[in-house]
PDB file of C-alpha atoms in Angstrom:
ATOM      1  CA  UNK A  14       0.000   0.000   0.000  1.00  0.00           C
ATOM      2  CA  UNK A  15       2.602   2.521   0.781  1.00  0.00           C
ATOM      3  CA  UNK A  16       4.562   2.008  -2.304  1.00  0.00           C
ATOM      4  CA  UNK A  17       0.964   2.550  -4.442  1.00  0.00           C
ATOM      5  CA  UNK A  18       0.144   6.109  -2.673  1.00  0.00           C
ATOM      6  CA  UNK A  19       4.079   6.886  -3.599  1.00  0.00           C
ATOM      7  CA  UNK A  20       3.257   6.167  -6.958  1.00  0.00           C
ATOM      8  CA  UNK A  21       0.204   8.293  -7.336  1.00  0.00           C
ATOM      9  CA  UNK A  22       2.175  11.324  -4.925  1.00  0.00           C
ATOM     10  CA  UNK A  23       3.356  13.773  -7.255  1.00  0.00           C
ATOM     11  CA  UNK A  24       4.710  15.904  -4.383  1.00  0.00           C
ATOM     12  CA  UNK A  25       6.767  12.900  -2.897  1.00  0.00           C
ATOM     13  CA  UNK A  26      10.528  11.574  -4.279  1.00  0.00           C
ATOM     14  CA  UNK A  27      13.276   9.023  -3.172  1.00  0.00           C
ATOM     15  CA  UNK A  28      15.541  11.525  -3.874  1.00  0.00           C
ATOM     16  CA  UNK A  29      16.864  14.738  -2.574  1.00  0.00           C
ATOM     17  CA  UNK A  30      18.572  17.309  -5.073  1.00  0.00           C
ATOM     18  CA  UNK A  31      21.372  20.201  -4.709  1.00  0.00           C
ATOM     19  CA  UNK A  32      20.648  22.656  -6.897  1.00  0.00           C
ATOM     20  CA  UNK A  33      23.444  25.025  -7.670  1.00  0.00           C
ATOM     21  CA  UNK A  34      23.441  28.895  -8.444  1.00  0.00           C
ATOM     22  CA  UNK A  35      25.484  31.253 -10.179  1.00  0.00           C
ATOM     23  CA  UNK A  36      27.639  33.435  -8.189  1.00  0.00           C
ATOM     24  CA  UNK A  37      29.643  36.748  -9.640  1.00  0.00           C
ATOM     25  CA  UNK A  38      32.753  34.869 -10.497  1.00  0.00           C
ATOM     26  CA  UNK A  39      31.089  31.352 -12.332  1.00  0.00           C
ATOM     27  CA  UNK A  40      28.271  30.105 -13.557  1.00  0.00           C
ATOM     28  CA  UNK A  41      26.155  27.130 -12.485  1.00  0.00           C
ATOM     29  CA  UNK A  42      27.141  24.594 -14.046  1.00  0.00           C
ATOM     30  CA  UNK A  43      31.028  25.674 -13.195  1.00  0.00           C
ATOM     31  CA  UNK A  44      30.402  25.111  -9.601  1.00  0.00           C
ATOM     32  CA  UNK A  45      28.553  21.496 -10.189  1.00  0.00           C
ATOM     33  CA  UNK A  46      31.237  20.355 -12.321  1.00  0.00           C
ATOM     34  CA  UNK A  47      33.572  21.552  -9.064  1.00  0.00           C
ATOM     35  CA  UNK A  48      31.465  19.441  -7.039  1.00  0.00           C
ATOM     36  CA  UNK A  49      31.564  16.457  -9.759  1.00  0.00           C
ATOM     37  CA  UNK A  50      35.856  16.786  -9.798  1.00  0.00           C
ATOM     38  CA  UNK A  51      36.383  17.176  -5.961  1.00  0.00           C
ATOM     39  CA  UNK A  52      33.678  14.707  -4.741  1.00  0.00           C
ATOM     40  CA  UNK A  53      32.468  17.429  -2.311  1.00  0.00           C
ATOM     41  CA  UNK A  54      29.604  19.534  -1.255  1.00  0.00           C
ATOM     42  CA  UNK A  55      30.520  22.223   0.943  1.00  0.00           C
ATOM     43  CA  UNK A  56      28.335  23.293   3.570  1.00  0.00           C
ATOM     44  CA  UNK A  57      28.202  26.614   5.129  1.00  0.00           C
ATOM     45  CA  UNK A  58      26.975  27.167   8.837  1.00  0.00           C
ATOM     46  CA  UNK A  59      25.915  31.227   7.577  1.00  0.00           C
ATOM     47  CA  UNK A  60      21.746  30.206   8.711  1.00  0.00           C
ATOM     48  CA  UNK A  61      22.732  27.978  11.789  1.00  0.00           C
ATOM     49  CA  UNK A  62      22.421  29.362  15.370  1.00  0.00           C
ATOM     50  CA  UNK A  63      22.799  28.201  18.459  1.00  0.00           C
ATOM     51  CA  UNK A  64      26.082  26.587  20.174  1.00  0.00           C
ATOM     52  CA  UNK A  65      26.440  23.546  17.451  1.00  0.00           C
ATOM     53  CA  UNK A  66      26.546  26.512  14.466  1.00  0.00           C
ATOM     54  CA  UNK A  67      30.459  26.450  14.812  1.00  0.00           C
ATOM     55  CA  UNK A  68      30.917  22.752  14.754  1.00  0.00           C
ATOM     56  CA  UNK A  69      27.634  21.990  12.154  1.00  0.00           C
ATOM     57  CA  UNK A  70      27.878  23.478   8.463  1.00  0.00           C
ATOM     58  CA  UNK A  71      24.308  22.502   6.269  1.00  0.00           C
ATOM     59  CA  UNK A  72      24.060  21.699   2.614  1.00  0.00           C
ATOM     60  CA  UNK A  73      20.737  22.165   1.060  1.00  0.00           C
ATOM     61  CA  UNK A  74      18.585  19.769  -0.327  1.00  0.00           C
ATOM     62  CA  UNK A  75      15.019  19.946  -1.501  1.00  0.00           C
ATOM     63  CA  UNK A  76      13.014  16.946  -1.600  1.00  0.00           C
ATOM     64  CA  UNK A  77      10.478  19.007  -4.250  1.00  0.00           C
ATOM     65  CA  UNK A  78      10.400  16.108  -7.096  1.00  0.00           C
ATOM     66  CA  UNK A  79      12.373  17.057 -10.080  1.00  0.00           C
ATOM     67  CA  UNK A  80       9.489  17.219 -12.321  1.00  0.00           C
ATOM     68  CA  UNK A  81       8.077  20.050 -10.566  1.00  0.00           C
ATOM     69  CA  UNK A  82      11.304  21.902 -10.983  1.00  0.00           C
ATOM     70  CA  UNK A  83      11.028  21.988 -14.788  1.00  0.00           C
ATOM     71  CA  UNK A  84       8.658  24.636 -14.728  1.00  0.00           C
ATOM     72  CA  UNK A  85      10.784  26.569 -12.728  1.00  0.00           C
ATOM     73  CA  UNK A  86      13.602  25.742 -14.865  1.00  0.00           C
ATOM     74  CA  UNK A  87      12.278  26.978 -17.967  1.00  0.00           C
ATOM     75  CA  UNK A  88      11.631  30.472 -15.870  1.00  0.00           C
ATOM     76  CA  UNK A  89      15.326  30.927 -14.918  1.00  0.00           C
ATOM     77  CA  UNK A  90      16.342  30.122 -18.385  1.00  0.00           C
ATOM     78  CA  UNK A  91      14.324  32.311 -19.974  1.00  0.00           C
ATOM     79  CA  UNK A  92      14.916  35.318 -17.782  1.00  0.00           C
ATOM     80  CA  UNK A  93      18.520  34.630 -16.589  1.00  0.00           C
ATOM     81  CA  UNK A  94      20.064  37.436 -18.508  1.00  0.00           C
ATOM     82  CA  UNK A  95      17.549  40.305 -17.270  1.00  0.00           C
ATOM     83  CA  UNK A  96      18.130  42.907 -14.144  1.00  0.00           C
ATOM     84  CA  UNK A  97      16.186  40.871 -11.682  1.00  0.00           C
ATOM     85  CA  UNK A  98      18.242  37.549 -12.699  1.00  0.00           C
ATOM     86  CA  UNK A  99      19.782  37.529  -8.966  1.00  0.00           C
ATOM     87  CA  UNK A 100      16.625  37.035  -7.351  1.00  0.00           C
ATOM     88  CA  UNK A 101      16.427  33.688  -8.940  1.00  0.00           C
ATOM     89  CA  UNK A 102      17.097  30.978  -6.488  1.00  0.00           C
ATOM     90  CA  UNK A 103      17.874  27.837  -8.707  1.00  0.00           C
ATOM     91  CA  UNK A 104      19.459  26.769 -11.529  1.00  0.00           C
ATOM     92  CA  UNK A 105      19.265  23.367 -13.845  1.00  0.00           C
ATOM     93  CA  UNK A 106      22.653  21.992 -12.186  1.00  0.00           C
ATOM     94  CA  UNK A 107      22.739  19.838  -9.425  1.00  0.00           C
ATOM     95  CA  UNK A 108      23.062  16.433  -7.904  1.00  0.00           C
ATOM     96  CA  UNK A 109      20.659  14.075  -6.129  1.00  0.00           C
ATOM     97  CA  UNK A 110      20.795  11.478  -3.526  1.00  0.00           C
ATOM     98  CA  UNK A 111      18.585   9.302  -2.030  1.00  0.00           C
ATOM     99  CA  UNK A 112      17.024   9.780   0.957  1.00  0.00           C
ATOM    100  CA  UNK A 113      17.705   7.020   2.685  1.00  0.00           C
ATOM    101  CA  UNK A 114      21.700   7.190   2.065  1.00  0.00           C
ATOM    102  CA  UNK A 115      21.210  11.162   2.966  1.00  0.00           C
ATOM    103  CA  UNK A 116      19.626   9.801   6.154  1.00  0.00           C
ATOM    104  CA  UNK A 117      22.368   7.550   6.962  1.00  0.00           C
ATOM    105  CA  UNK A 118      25.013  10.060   6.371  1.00  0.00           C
ATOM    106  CA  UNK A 119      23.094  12.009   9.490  1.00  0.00           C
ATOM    107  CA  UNK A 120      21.933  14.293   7.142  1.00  0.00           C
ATOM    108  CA  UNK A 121      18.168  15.970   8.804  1.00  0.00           C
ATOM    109  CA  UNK A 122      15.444  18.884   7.888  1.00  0.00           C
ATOM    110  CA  UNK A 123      15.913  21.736   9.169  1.00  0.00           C
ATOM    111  CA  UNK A 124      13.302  22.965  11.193  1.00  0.00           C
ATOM    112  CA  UNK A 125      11.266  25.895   9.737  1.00  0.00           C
ATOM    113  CA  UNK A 126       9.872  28.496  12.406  1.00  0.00           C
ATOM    114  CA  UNK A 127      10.035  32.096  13.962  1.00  0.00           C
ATOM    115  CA  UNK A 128      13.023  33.141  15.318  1.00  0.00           C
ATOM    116  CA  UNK A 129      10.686  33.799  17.991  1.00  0.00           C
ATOM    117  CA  UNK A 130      10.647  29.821  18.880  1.00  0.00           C
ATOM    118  CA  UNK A 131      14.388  29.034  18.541  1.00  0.00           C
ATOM    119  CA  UNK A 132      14.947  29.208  22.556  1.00  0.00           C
ATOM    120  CA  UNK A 133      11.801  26.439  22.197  1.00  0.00           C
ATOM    121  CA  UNK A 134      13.826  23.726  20.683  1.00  0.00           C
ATOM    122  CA  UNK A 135      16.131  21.347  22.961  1.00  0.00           C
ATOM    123  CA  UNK A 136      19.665  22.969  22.789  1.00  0.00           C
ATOM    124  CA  UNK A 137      20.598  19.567  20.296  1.00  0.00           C
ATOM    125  CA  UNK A 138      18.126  20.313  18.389  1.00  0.00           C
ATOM    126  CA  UNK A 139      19.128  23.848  17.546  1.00  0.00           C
ATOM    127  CA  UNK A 140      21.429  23.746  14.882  1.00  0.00           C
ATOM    128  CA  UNK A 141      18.625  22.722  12.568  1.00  0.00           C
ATOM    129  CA  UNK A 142      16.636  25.776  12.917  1.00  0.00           C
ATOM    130  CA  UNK A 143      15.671  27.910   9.870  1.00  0.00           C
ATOM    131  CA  UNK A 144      14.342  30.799   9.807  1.00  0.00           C
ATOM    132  CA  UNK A 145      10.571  31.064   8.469  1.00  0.00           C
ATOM    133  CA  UNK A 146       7.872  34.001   9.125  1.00  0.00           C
ATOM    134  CA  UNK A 147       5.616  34.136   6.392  1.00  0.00           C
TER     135      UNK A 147
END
């Protein structure tokens, strides 16, 4: 049974991508074939608070299915050259892994709330906090 609602759950995938972005100095797919050559993602601990942010650095992952990104996709490529290009999150290069390996690698969610209810969360559980105020 759970494999048949999978299969009819457009909003669920086995895998997890890393989608990269253009920065200043390379484009997109510069930076995944970096990450291809050194076998590396590097995380970043720039959204992490708490007492673990020093020791903890996060790579992101969506768990979004890819097909939903193609939309998306065909956004960014069609307006990547205008002004407001740098408000565009994604770009088509990235990696995926499954969830389960991610899991095992003690890879977690974040947790999305007000920085309001950090002090809320268990001091271990800290580190996972993002910030979200709609």
């Amino acid at each position: 049974m759970k494999r048949e609602i999978q299969s009819v759950r457009r909003d669920l995938s086995h895998y997890l991508f890393h989608w990269t972005r253009r920065t200043q100095q390379k484009p997109a797919s510069d930076i995944l074939m970096e990450i291809l050559e050194q076998k590396i993602l590097k995380g970043s601990n720039n959204y992490i608070r708490g007492s673990c942010g020093e020791s903890h650095k996060c790579v992101c992952f969506t768990e979004t299915p890819v097909s939903e990104f193609v939309s998306l996709f065909k956004f960014v490529l069609r307006n990547r050259d205008k002004p407001n290009a740098e408000l565009l999150r994604y770009e088509p290069y990235g990696i995926a892994v499954k969830k389960e390996w991610l899991f095992k690698q003690d890879g977690r969610p974040v947790i999305y709330q007000t920085n309001a209810e950090y002090e809320k969360l268990p001091s271990d559980l800290q580190w996972r906090h993002c910030k979200y105020d709609p």
